PDB file of C-alpha atoms and ligand atoms in Angstrom:
ATOM      1  CA  MET H1333      22.315   4.119  18.022  1.00  0.00           C
ATOM      2  CA  THR H1334      19.376   1.629  16.862  1.00  0.00           C
ATOM      3  CA  ASP H1335      20.678  -0.957  14.505  1.00  0.00           C
ATOM      4  CA  PHE H1336      17.857  -1.499  11.988  1.00  0.00           C
ATOM      5  CA  ASN H1337      18.952  -3.993  10.044  1.00  0.00           C
ATOM      6  CA  GLU H1338      18.692  -6.046  13.260  1.00  0.00           C
ATOM      7  CA  ALA H1339      15.305  -4.181  14.056  1.00  0.00           C
ATOM      8  CA  ARG H1340      13.909  -4.911  10.021  1.00  0.00           C
ATOM      9  CA  GLU H1341      14.877  -9.018  11.194  1.00  0.00           C
ATOM     10  CA  ARG H1342      13.104  -9.088  14.220  1.00  0.00           C
ATOM     11  CA  MET H1343       9.877  -6.939  12.371  1.00  0.00           C
ATOM     12  CA  VAL H1344       9.557  -9.933   9.871  1.00  0.00           C
ATOM     13  CA  GLU H1345       9.521 -12.730  12.394  1.00  0.00           C
ATOM     14  CA  TRP H1346       8.063 -11.215  15.337  1.00  0.00           C
ATOM     15  CA  GLN H1347       5.090  -9.375  12.973  1.00  0.00           C
ATOM     16  CA  ILE H1348       4.925 -10.703   9.729  1.00  0.00           C
ATOM     17  CA  ALA H1349       5.630 -14.386   8.828  1.00  0.00           C
ATOM     18  CA  ARG H1350       4.029 -14.778  12.831  1.00  0.00           C
ATOM     19  CA  ARG H1351       1.105 -13.502  11.311  1.00  0.00           C
ATOM     20  CA  GLY H1352       1.215 -16.293   8.506  1.00  0.00           C
ATOM     21  CA  ILE H1353       2.132 -15.056   5.875  1.00  0.00           C
ATOM     22  CA  CYS H1354       4.458 -16.750   3.909  1.00  0.00           C
ATOM     23  CA  ASN H1355       5.778 -15.892   0.951  1.00  0.00           C
ATOM     24  CA  PRO H1356       9.358 -15.767   0.069  1.00  0.00           C
ATOM     25  CA  ARG H1357       9.042 -13.175  -2.102  1.00  0.00           C
ATOM     26  CA  VAL H1358       7.005 -11.160  -0.070  1.00  0.00           C
ATOM     27  CA  LEU H1359       9.224 -11.601   2.792  1.00  0.00           C
ATOM     28  CA  ALA H1360      12.402 -11.323   1.263  1.00  0.00           C
ATOM     29  CA  ALA H1361      11.200  -8.051  -0.033  1.00  0.00           C
ATOM     30  CA  MET H1362      10.309  -7.123   3.264  1.00  0.00           C
ATOM     31  CA  ARG H1363      13.894  -7.868   4.403  1.00  0.00           C
ATOM     32  CA  ARG H1364      15.361  -6.051   2.309  1.00  0.00           C
ATOM     33  CA  VAL H1365      13.765  -2.236   2.120  1.00  0.00           C
ATOM     34  CA  PRO H1366      14.850   0.047   4.727  1.00  0.00           C
ATOM     35  CA  ARG H1367      11.673   1.076   6.139  1.00  0.00           C
ATOM     36  CA  GLU H1368      13.040   3.803   8.729  1.00  0.00           C
ATOM     37  CA  GLU H1369      14.566   5.592   4.923  1.00  0.00           C
ATOM     38  CA  PHE H1370      10.545   6.480   5.079  1.00  0.00           C
ATOM     39  CA  VAL H1371       9.374   8.383   7.713  1.00  0.00           C
ATOM     40  CA  ALA H1372      10.774  11.842   9.714  1.00  0.00           C
ATOM     41  CA  ALA H1373      14.360  11.842  11.499  1.00  0.00           C
ATOM     42  CA  GLU H1374      12.844  12.070  14.830  1.00  0.00           C
ATOM     43  CA  LEU H1375      10.538   8.380  14.110  1.00  0.00           C
ATOM     44  CA  ARG H1376      13.408   6.717  13.089  1.00  0.00           C
ATOM     45  CA  GLU H1377      13.318   4.672  16.579  1.00  0.00           C
ATOM     46  CA  PHE H1378      10.104   3.332  15.841  1.00  0.00           C
ATOM     47  CA  ALA H1379      10.399   2.601  12.461  1.00  0.00           C
ATOM     48  CA  TYR H1380       9.823  -0.882  12.755  1.00  0.00           C
ATOM     49  CA  GLU H1381       6.859  -0.645  15.510  1.00  0.00           C
ATOM     50  CA  ASP H1382       4.050  -3.018  14.837  1.00  0.00           C
ATOM     51  CA  THR H1383       1.938   0.556  13.665  1.00  0.00           C
ATOM     52  CA  PRO H1384       1.766   3.007  11.555  1.00  0.00           C
ATOM     53  CA  LEU H1385       3.592   5.828  11.968  1.00  0.00           C
ATOM     54  CA  PRO H1386       2.231   9.920  10.358  1.00  0.00           C
ATOM     55  CA  ILE H1387       4.375  11.639   7.163  1.00  0.00           C
ATOM     56  CA  GLY H1388       2.386  14.956   6.830  1.00  0.00           C
ATOM     57  CA  ASN H1389      -0.869  15.422   5.543  1.00  0.00           C
ATOM     58  CA  GLU H1390      -3.197  14.030   7.891  1.00  0.00           C
ATOM     59  CA  GLN H1391      -1.543  10.762   6.323  1.00  0.00           C
ATOM     60  CA  THR H1392       0.256   7.354   7.320  1.00  0.00           C
ATOM     61  CA  ILE H1393       2.861   5.399   6.125  1.00  0.00           C
ATOM     62  CA  SER H1394       0.990   1.762   6.268  1.00  0.00           C
ATOM     63  CA  GLN H1395       1.921  -0.667   9.086  1.00  0.00           C
ATOM     64  CA  PRO H1396       4.156  -3.077   8.112  1.00  0.00           C
ATOM     65  CA  ALA H1397       2.302  -6.646   8.438  1.00  0.00           C
ATOM     66  CA  ILE H1398      -0.689  -4.731   6.491  1.00  0.00           C
ATOM     67  CA  VAL H1399       1.969  -4.147   3.401  1.00  0.00           C
ATOM     68  CA  ALA H1400       3.304  -7.289   3.079  1.00  0.00           C
ATOM     69  CA  ALA H1401      -0.808  -8.532   3.906  1.00  0.00           C
ATOM     70  CA  MET H1402      -1.988  -6.782   0.995  1.00  0.00           C
ATOM     71  CA  ILE H1403       0.916  -7.787  -1.041  1.00  0.00           C
ATOM     72  CA  GLU H1404       0.756 -10.924  -0.226  1.00  0.00           C
ATOM     73  CA  ALA H1405      -2.670 -11.447  -0.534  1.00  0.00           C
ATOM     74  CA  VAL H1406      -2.707  -9.465  -4.392  1.00  0.00           C
ATOM     75  CA  ASP H1407      -0.384 -12.447  -5.061  1.00  0.00           C
ATOM     76  CA  LEU H1408       2.452 -10.305  -7.062  1.00  0.00           C
ATOM     77  CA  ARG H1409       4.953 -12.103  -9.692  1.00  0.00           C
ATOM     78  CA  PRO H1410       8.519 -10.675 -10.055  1.00  0.00           C
ATOM     79  CA  GLY H1411       8.038  -8.890 -13.964  1.00  0.00           C
ATOM     80  CA  GLU H1412       4.799  -8.109 -12.949  1.00  0.00           C
ATOM     81  CA  ARG H1413       3.020  -4.277 -13.783  1.00  0.00           C
ATOM     82  CA  VAL H1414       1.244  -2.802 -10.521  1.00  0.00           C
ATOM     83  CA  LEU H1415      -0.552   0.392 -10.069  1.00  0.00           C
ATOM     84  CA  ASP H1416       0.078   1.432  -6.400  1.00  0.00           C
ATOM     85  CA  VAL H1417      -2.489   3.736  -5.377  1.00  0.00           C
ATOM     86  CA  GLY H1418      -1.715   6.380  -2.443  1.00  0.00           C
ATOM     87  CA  THR H1419       1.996   6.802  -2.587  1.00  0.00           C
ATOM     88  CA  GLY H1420       2.022   8.396   1.303  1.00  0.00           C
ATOM     89  CA  SER H1421       5.276   7.689   1.978  1.00  0.00           C
ATOM     90  CA  GLY H1422       7.115   5.344  -1.196  1.00  0.00           C
ATOM     91  CA  TYR H1423       7.433   2.368   1.478  1.00  0.00           C
ATOM     92  CA  ALA H1424       4.665   0.058  -0.121  1.00  0.00           C
ATOM     93  CA  ALA H1425       5.768   1.099  -3.635  1.00  0.00           C
ATOM     94  CA  ALA H1426       9.219  -0.061  -2.692  1.00  0.00           C
ATOM     95  CA  VAL H1427       8.507  -3.110  -1.139  1.00  0.00           C
ATOM     96  CA  ALA H1428       6.344  -4.056  -3.569  1.00  0.00           C
ATOM     97  CA  ALA H1429       8.916  -3.069  -6.212  1.00  0.00           C
ATOM     98  CA  VAL H1430      11.483  -5.111  -5.221  1.00  0.00           C
ATOM     99  CA  ILE H1431       9.223  -7.992  -6.231  1.00  0.00           C
ATOM    100  CA  ALA H1432       7.800  -6.544  -9.714  1.00  0.00           C
ATOM    101  CA  GLY H1433       8.926  -5.002 -12.828  1.00  0.00           C
ATOM    102  CA  GLN H1434       7.848  -1.899 -12.361  1.00  0.00           C
ATOM    103  CA  VAL H1435       5.011   0.044 -10.024  1.00  0.00           C
ATOM    104  CA  TYR H1436       3.293   3.300 -10.927  1.00  0.00           C
ATOM    105  CA  SER H1437       2.629   5.024  -7.897  1.00  0.00           C
ATOM    106  CA  ILE H1438      -0.231   7.766  -7.663  1.00  0.00           C
ATOM    107  CA  GLU H1439      -1.016  10.249  -4.913  1.00  0.00           C
ATOM    108  CA  ARG H1440      -2.967  13.094  -5.208  1.00  0.00           C
ATOM    109  CA  HIS H1441      -0.701  15.378  -1.918  1.00  0.00           C
ATOM    110  CA  ALA H1442       1.566  16.718  -4.641  1.00  0.00           C
ATOM    111  CA  GLY H1443       3.657  17.456  -1.419  1.00  0.00           C
ATOM    112  CA  LEU H1444       4.304  13.959  -0.662  1.00  0.00           C
ATOM    113  CA  VAL H1445       4.829  13.193  -4.242  1.00  0.00           C
ATOM    114  CA  GLU H1446       7.740  14.962  -3.859  1.00  0.00           C
ATOM    115  CA  SER H1447       8.796  13.403  -0.907  1.00  0.00           C
ATOM    116  CA  ALA H1448       8.374  10.439  -2.206  1.00  0.00           C
ATOM    117  CA  ARG H1449      10.555  10.233  -5.498  1.00  0.00           C
ATOM    118  CA  GLU H1450      13.471  11.641  -3.354  1.00  0.00           C
ATOM    119  CA  ILE H1451      13.405   9.538  -0.998  1.00  0.00           C
ATOM    120  CA  LEU H1452      13.074   6.577  -4.345  1.00  0.00           C
ATOM    121  CA  ARG H1453      15.715   8.303  -5.764  1.00  0.00           C
ATOM    122  CA  ARG H1454      18.221   8.873  -2.861  1.00  0.00           C
ATOM    123  CA  LEU H1455      17.756   4.746  -2.409  1.00  0.00           C
ATOM    124  CA  GLY H1456      18.042   3.921  -5.856  1.00  0.00           C
ATOM    125  CA  ILE H1457      14.992   2.727  -6.801  1.00  0.00           C
ATOM    126  CA  SER H1458      13.981   2.990 -10.674  1.00  0.00           C
ATOM    127  CA  ASN H1459      11.532   1.307 -11.471  1.00  0.00           C
ATOM    128  CA  VAL H1460       8.946   2.558  -9.940  1.00  0.00           C
ATOM    129  CA  THR H1461       7.376   6.217 -10.931  1.00  0.00           C
ATOM    130  CA  VAL H1462       5.440   8.625  -8.594  1.00  0.00           C
ATOM    131  CA  HIS H1463       2.808  10.309 -10.143  1.00  0.00           C
ATOM    132  CA  GLN H1464       0.101  13.227  -8.671  1.00  0.00           C
ATOM    133  CA  GLY H1465      -3.080  12.886  -9.551  1.00  0.00           C
ATOM    134  CA  ASP H1466      -6.725  11.273  -8.385  1.00  0.00           C
ATOM    135  CA  GLY H1467      -5.904   7.567  -8.171  1.00  0.00           C
ATOM    136  CA  THR H1468     -10.204   6.812  -8.355  1.00  0.00           C
ATOM    137  CA  MET H1469      -9.559   7.031 -11.753  1.00  0.00           C
ATOM    138  CA  GLY H1470      -6.446   4.740 -12.296  1.00  0.00           C
ATOM    139  CA  LEU H1471      -3.200   5.800 -14.650  1.00  0.00           C
ATOM    140  CA  ALA H1472      -5.355   4.863 -18.022  1.00  0.00           C
ATOM    141  CA  GLU H1473      -1.281   6.047 -19.649  1.00  0.00           C
ATOM    142  CA  TYR H1474       0.336   2.890 -18.323  1.00  0.00           C
ATOM    143  CA  ALA H1475      -2.960   0.362 -18.213  1.00  0.00           C
ATOM    144  CA  PRO H1476      -3.542  -2.109 -18.139  1.00  0.00           C
ATOM    145  CA  TYR H1477      -1.581  -3.389 -15.003  1.00  0.00           C
ATOM    146  CA  ASP H1478      -1.247  -7.227 -13.005  1.00  0.00           C
ATOM    147  CA  ALA H1479      -1.818  -5.478  -9.660  1.00  0.00           C
ATOM    148  CA  ILE H1480      -3.756  -3.014  -8.367  1.00  0.00           C
ATOM    149  CA  ILE H1481      -3.181  -2.313  -4.753  1.00  0.00           C
ATOM    150  CA  ALA H1482      -4.417   1.076  -2.747  1.00  0.00           C
ATOM    151  CA  ALA H1483      -3.834   2.112   0.612  1.00  0.00           C
ATOM    152  CA  ALA H1484      -7.011   4.000   1.155  1.00  0.00           C
ATOM    153  CA  GLY H1485     -10.287   2.658   1.148  1.00  0.00           C
ATOM    154  CA  GLY H1486     -13.157   3.504  -0.734  1.00  0.00           C
ATOM    155  CA  PRO H1487     -16.697   2.855  -0.945  1.00  0.00           C
ATOM    156  CA  HIS H1488     -16.893   0.656  -3.380  1.00  0.00           C
ATOM    157  CA  VAL H1489     -13.986  -0.511  -6.459  1.00  0.00           C
ATOM    158  CA  PRO H1490     -13.775   2.435  -8.245  1.00  0.00           C
ATOM    159  CA  GLN H1491     -14.433   1.687 -12.264  1.00  0.00           C
ATOM    160  CA  ALA H1492     -11.343   2.922 -13.967  1.00  0.00           C
ATOM    161  CA  TRP H1493      -9.253   0.144 -12.347  1.00  0.00           C
ATOM    162  CA  CYS H1494     -11.331  -2.656 -13.692  1.00  0.00           C
ATOM    163  CA  GLY H1495     -10.912  -1.933 -16.872  1.00  0.00           C
ATOM    164  CA  GLN H1496      -7.521  -0.663 -16.288  1.00  0.00           C
ATOM    165  CA  LEU H1497      -6.622  -4.620 -15.329  1.00  0.00           C
ATOM    166  CA  ALA H1498      -4.926  -7.184 -17.430  1.00  0.00           C
ATOM    167  CA  VAL H1499      -7.098 -10.544 -17.861  1.00  0.00           C
ATOM    168  CA  GLY H1500      -5.618 -12.504 -14.499  1.00  0.00           C
ATOM    169  CA  GLY H1501      -5.246  -9.118 -12.636  1.00  0.00           C
ATOM    170  CA  ARG H1502      -5.507  -9.189  -9.418  1.00  0.00           C
ATOM    171  CA  ILE H1503      -6.930  -6.174  -6.791  1.00  0.00           C
ATOM    172  CA  VAL H1504      -6.604  -5.202  -3.361  1.00  0.00           C
ATOM    173  CA  MET H1505      -8.230  -2.818  -1.683  1.00  0.00           C
ATOM    174  CA  PRO H1506     -10.029  -1.490   1.269  1.00  0.00           C
ATOM    175  CA  VAL H1507     -13.570  -1.135   0.989  1.00  0.00           C
ATOM    176  CA  GLY H1508     -16.174  -0.394   3.657  1.00  0.00           C
ATOM    177  CA  ARG H1509     -19.663   2.510   3.821  1.00  0.00           C
ATOM    178  CA  ASP H1510     -17.751   3.943   6.627  1.00  0.00           C
ATOM    179  CA  PRO H1511     -14.710   6.675   5.500  1.00  0.00           C
ATOM    180  CA  HIS H1512     -12.438   4.489   8.741  1.00  0.00           C
ATOM    181  CA  CYS H1513     -13.350   1.297   8.525  1.00  0.00           C
ATOM    182  CA  GLN H1514     -13.049  -1.478   5.940  1.00  0.00           C
ATOM    183  CA  ARG H1515     -12.740  -4.506   4.413  1.00  0.00           C
ATOM    184  CA  LEU H1516     -10.258  -5.792   2.202  1.00  0.00           C
ATOM    185  CA  ILE H1517     -11.597  -7.176  -0.800  1.00  0.00           C
ATOM    186  CA  LYS H1518      -9.852  -9.159  -4.380  1.00  0.00           C
ATOM    187  CA  VAL H1519     -10.553  -9.098  -7.139  1.00  0.00           C
ATOM    188  CA  VAL H1520      -9.930 -10.672 -10.098  1.00  0.00           C
ATOM    189  CA  ARG H1521     -10.214 -10.022 -13.811  1.00  0.00           C
ATOM    190  CA  ARG H1522     -11.013 -14.204 -15.064  1.00  0.00           C
ATOM    191  CA  SER H1523     -11.498 -13.107 -18.643  1.00  0.00           C
ATOM    192  CA  GLU H1524     -12.893  -9.897 -20.427  1.00  0.00           C
ATOM    193  CA  GLN H1525     -16.383  -9.522 -18.866  1.00  0.00           C
ATOM    194  CA  ASP H1526     -16.277 -11.377 -15.661  1.00  0.00           C
ATOM    195  CA  TYR H1527     -14.936 -10.658 -12.255  1.00  0.00           C
ATOM    196  CA  GLU H1528     -14.567 -12.235  -9.399  1.00  0.00           C
ATOM    197  CA  ARG H1529     -14.907 -10.894  -5.512  1.00  0.00           C
ATOM    198  CA  SER H1530     -13.492 -12.385  -2.450  1.00  0.00           C
ATOM    199  CA  TRP H1531     -13.414 -10.710   0.604  1.00  0.00           C
ATOM    200  CA  LEU H1532     -10.553 -10.521   3.567  1.00  0.00           C
ATOM    201  CA  GLY H1533     -10.192  -9.296   6.355  1.00  0.00           C
ATOM    202  CA  GLU H1534     -10.985  -5.735   8.343  1.00  0.00           C
ATOM    203  CA  VAL H1535      -9.133  -3.755   8.664  1.00  0.00           C
ATOM    204  CA  ARG H1536      -8.549   0.817   8.884  1.00  0.00           C
ATOM    205  CA  PHE H1537      -7.137   2.709   6.146  1.00  0.00           C
ATOM    206  CA  VAL H1538      -7.294   6.465   5.467  1.00  0.00           C
ATOM    207  CA  PRO H1539     -10.069   7.326   3.162  1.00  0.00           C
ATOM    208  CA  LEU H1540      -9.918   7.084  -0.251  1.00  0.00           C
ATOM    209  CA  VAL H1541     -10.722  10.643  -1.412  1.00  0.00           C
ATOM    210  CA  GLY H1542     -11.498  12.019  -5.329  1.00  0.00           C
ATOM    211  CA  GLU H1543     -13.401  11.688  -7.882  1.00  0.00           C
ATOM    212  CA  ASP H1544     -14.768   7.770  -7.265  1.00  0.00           C
ATOM    213  CA  GLY H1545     -13.898   7.929  -3.485  1.00  0.00           C
ATOM    214  CA  TRP H1546     -15.244   9.747  -0.720  1.00  0.00           C
ATOM    215  CA  PRO H1547     -15.829  13.562  -1.115  1.00  0.00           C
ATOM    216  CA  VAL H1548     -13.047  15.470  -0.070  1.00  0.00           C
ATOM    217  CA  ASP H1549     -15.225  16.958   2.776  1.00  0.00           C
ATOM    218  CA  ASP H1550     -16.369  13.800   3.882  1.00  0.00           C
ATOM    219  CA  CYS H1551     -13.933  12.827   6.032  1.00  0.00           C
ATOM    220  CA  GLY H1552     -10.840  14.325   7.558  1.00  0.00           C
ATOM    221  CA  ALA H1553      -8.213  11.507   7.467  1.00  0.00           C
ATOM    222  CA  ARG H1554      -6.911  10.625  10.471  1.00  0.00           C
ATOM    223  CA  ALA H1555      -3.396  10.061  11.093  1.00  0.00           C
ATOM    224  CA  GLY H1556      -2.994   6.826  12.708  1.00  0.00           C
ATOM    225  CA  ASP H1557      -5.558   5.365  11.503  1.00  0.00           C
ATOM    226  CA  GLU H1558      -4.519   2.534   9.671  1.00  0.00           C
ATOM    227  CA  ILE H1559      -4.403  -0.504  12.099  1.00  0.00           C
ATOM    228  CA  LEU H1560      -4.506  -4.638  11.398  1.00  0.00           C
ATOM    229  CA  PRO H1561      -7.717  -5.146  14.210  1.00  0.00           C
ATOM    230  CA  GLY H1562      -6.505  -6.887  17.474  1.00  0.00           C
ATOM    231  CA  LYS H1563      -3.598  -4.415  17.525  1.00  0.00           C
ATOM    232  CA  ASN H1564      -3.133  -1.790  19.023  1.00  0.00           C
ATOM    233  CA  ARG H1565      -6.130  -0.879  20.739  1.00  0.00           C
TER     234      ARG H1565
HETATM  235  N1  SAH L2116       1.301   3.532   0.339  1.00  0.00           N
HETATM  236  C1  SAH L2116       1.586   4.601   1.271  1.00  0.00           C
HETATM  237  C2  SAH L2116       0.199   4.570   2.739  1.00  0.00           C
HETATM  238  C3  SAH L2116       0.097   5.934   1.766  1.00  0.00           C
HETATM  239  S1  SAH L2116      -1.500   6.091   3.361  1.00  0.00           S
HETATM  240  C4  SAH L2116       3.145   3.901   2.439  1.00  0.00           C
HETATM  241  O1  SAH L2116       3.162   3.173   2.548  1.00  0.00           O
HETATM  242  O2  SAH L2116       3.514   4.504   3.005  1.00  0.00           O
HETATM  243  C5  SAH L2116      -2.664   6.555   2.087  1.00  0.00           C
HETATM  244  C6  SAH L2116      -2.475   8.320   0.658  1.00  0.00           C
HETATM  245  O3  SAH L2116      -3.313   7.888  -0.211  1.00  0.00           O
HETATM  246  C7  SAH L2116      -2.348   8.648   1.499  1.00  0.00           C
HETATM  247  O4  SAH L2116      -1.081   9.320   1.490  1.00  0.00           O
HETATM  248  C8  SAH L2116      -3.591   9.796   0.618  1.00  0.00           C
HETATM  249  O5  SAH L2116      -2.962  11.199   0.547  1.00  0.00           O
HETATM  250  C9  SAH L2116      -3.322   8.716  -0.224  1.00  0.00           C
HETATM  251  N2  SAH L2116      -4.571   9.021  -1.363  1.00  0.00           N
HETATM  252  C10 SAH L2116      -5.814   8.910  -0.916  1.00  0.00           C
HETATM  253  N3  SAH L2116      -6.877   9.027  -1.541  1.00  0.00           N
HETATM  254  C11 SAH L2116      -6.582   9.194  -2.918  1.00  0.00           C
HETATM  255  C12 SAH L2116      -6.705   9.195  -4.335  1.00  0.00           C
HETATM  256  N4  SAH L2116      -7.638   9.145  -4.276  1.00  0.00           N
HETATM  257  N5  SAH L2116      -5.423   9.601  -5.038  1.00  0.00           N
HETATM  258  C13 SAH L2116      -4.088   9.147  -4.747  1.00  0.00           C
HETATM  259  N6  SAH L2116      -4.120   9.207  -3.381  1.00  0.00           N
HETATM  260  C14 SAH L2116      -4.976   9.123  -2.408  1.00  0.00           C
END
């Protein structure tokens, strides 16, 4: 029988803190969310491995370290409103929800929407809502957002996200010309008109498929794609 609490502590220490992630809110949130609940029963024993895991529909639950790195990069603060694009299992949304006020999460696959809602409900996480649709259009109903995070990589930052970002808000997403290979980009909205961009590290995420992302036929998503460079090679 795996002791998940102990495994989770070890994960935070070895995979996250030792990679240089030091924001105490992020570390506390990673300690709190039971990743084993977001994967199928037969994969639970691998829940605290340093790797993404399959969740069905050719998609993956993100590697823990990358969830932590993205939430640190987006500088999430208490009370904030977050748009999480690519709900998948719901894990990243749950971690963000420990820190933020409200998380609006959007996923294109109906089956994943259903299972994420069910897991979040079972865990009693009430400040995440899961919506089905094309996240490249954002989610205009609940805008503006203080932070937008995306767990799928697109060819560019979707136009709608910039408009739905509050002044002072931040976007962190993977962007690249190859649907399977990207760099993390950070966009900060400095004023109504001014956006500042910076590049973070290289990453590999599943493709962001949609109207303002990759066309469906261009890129069969390859489960297990999402890794930090230098790991699992
Ligand atoms: N954050 C998730 C990671 C899921 S992988 C987790 O922690 O489990 C990325 C997800 O993005 C996949 O589920 C994929 O279906 C979804 N996705 C891809 N393009 C999308 C789009 N345009 N809108 C919404 N979701 C999208």
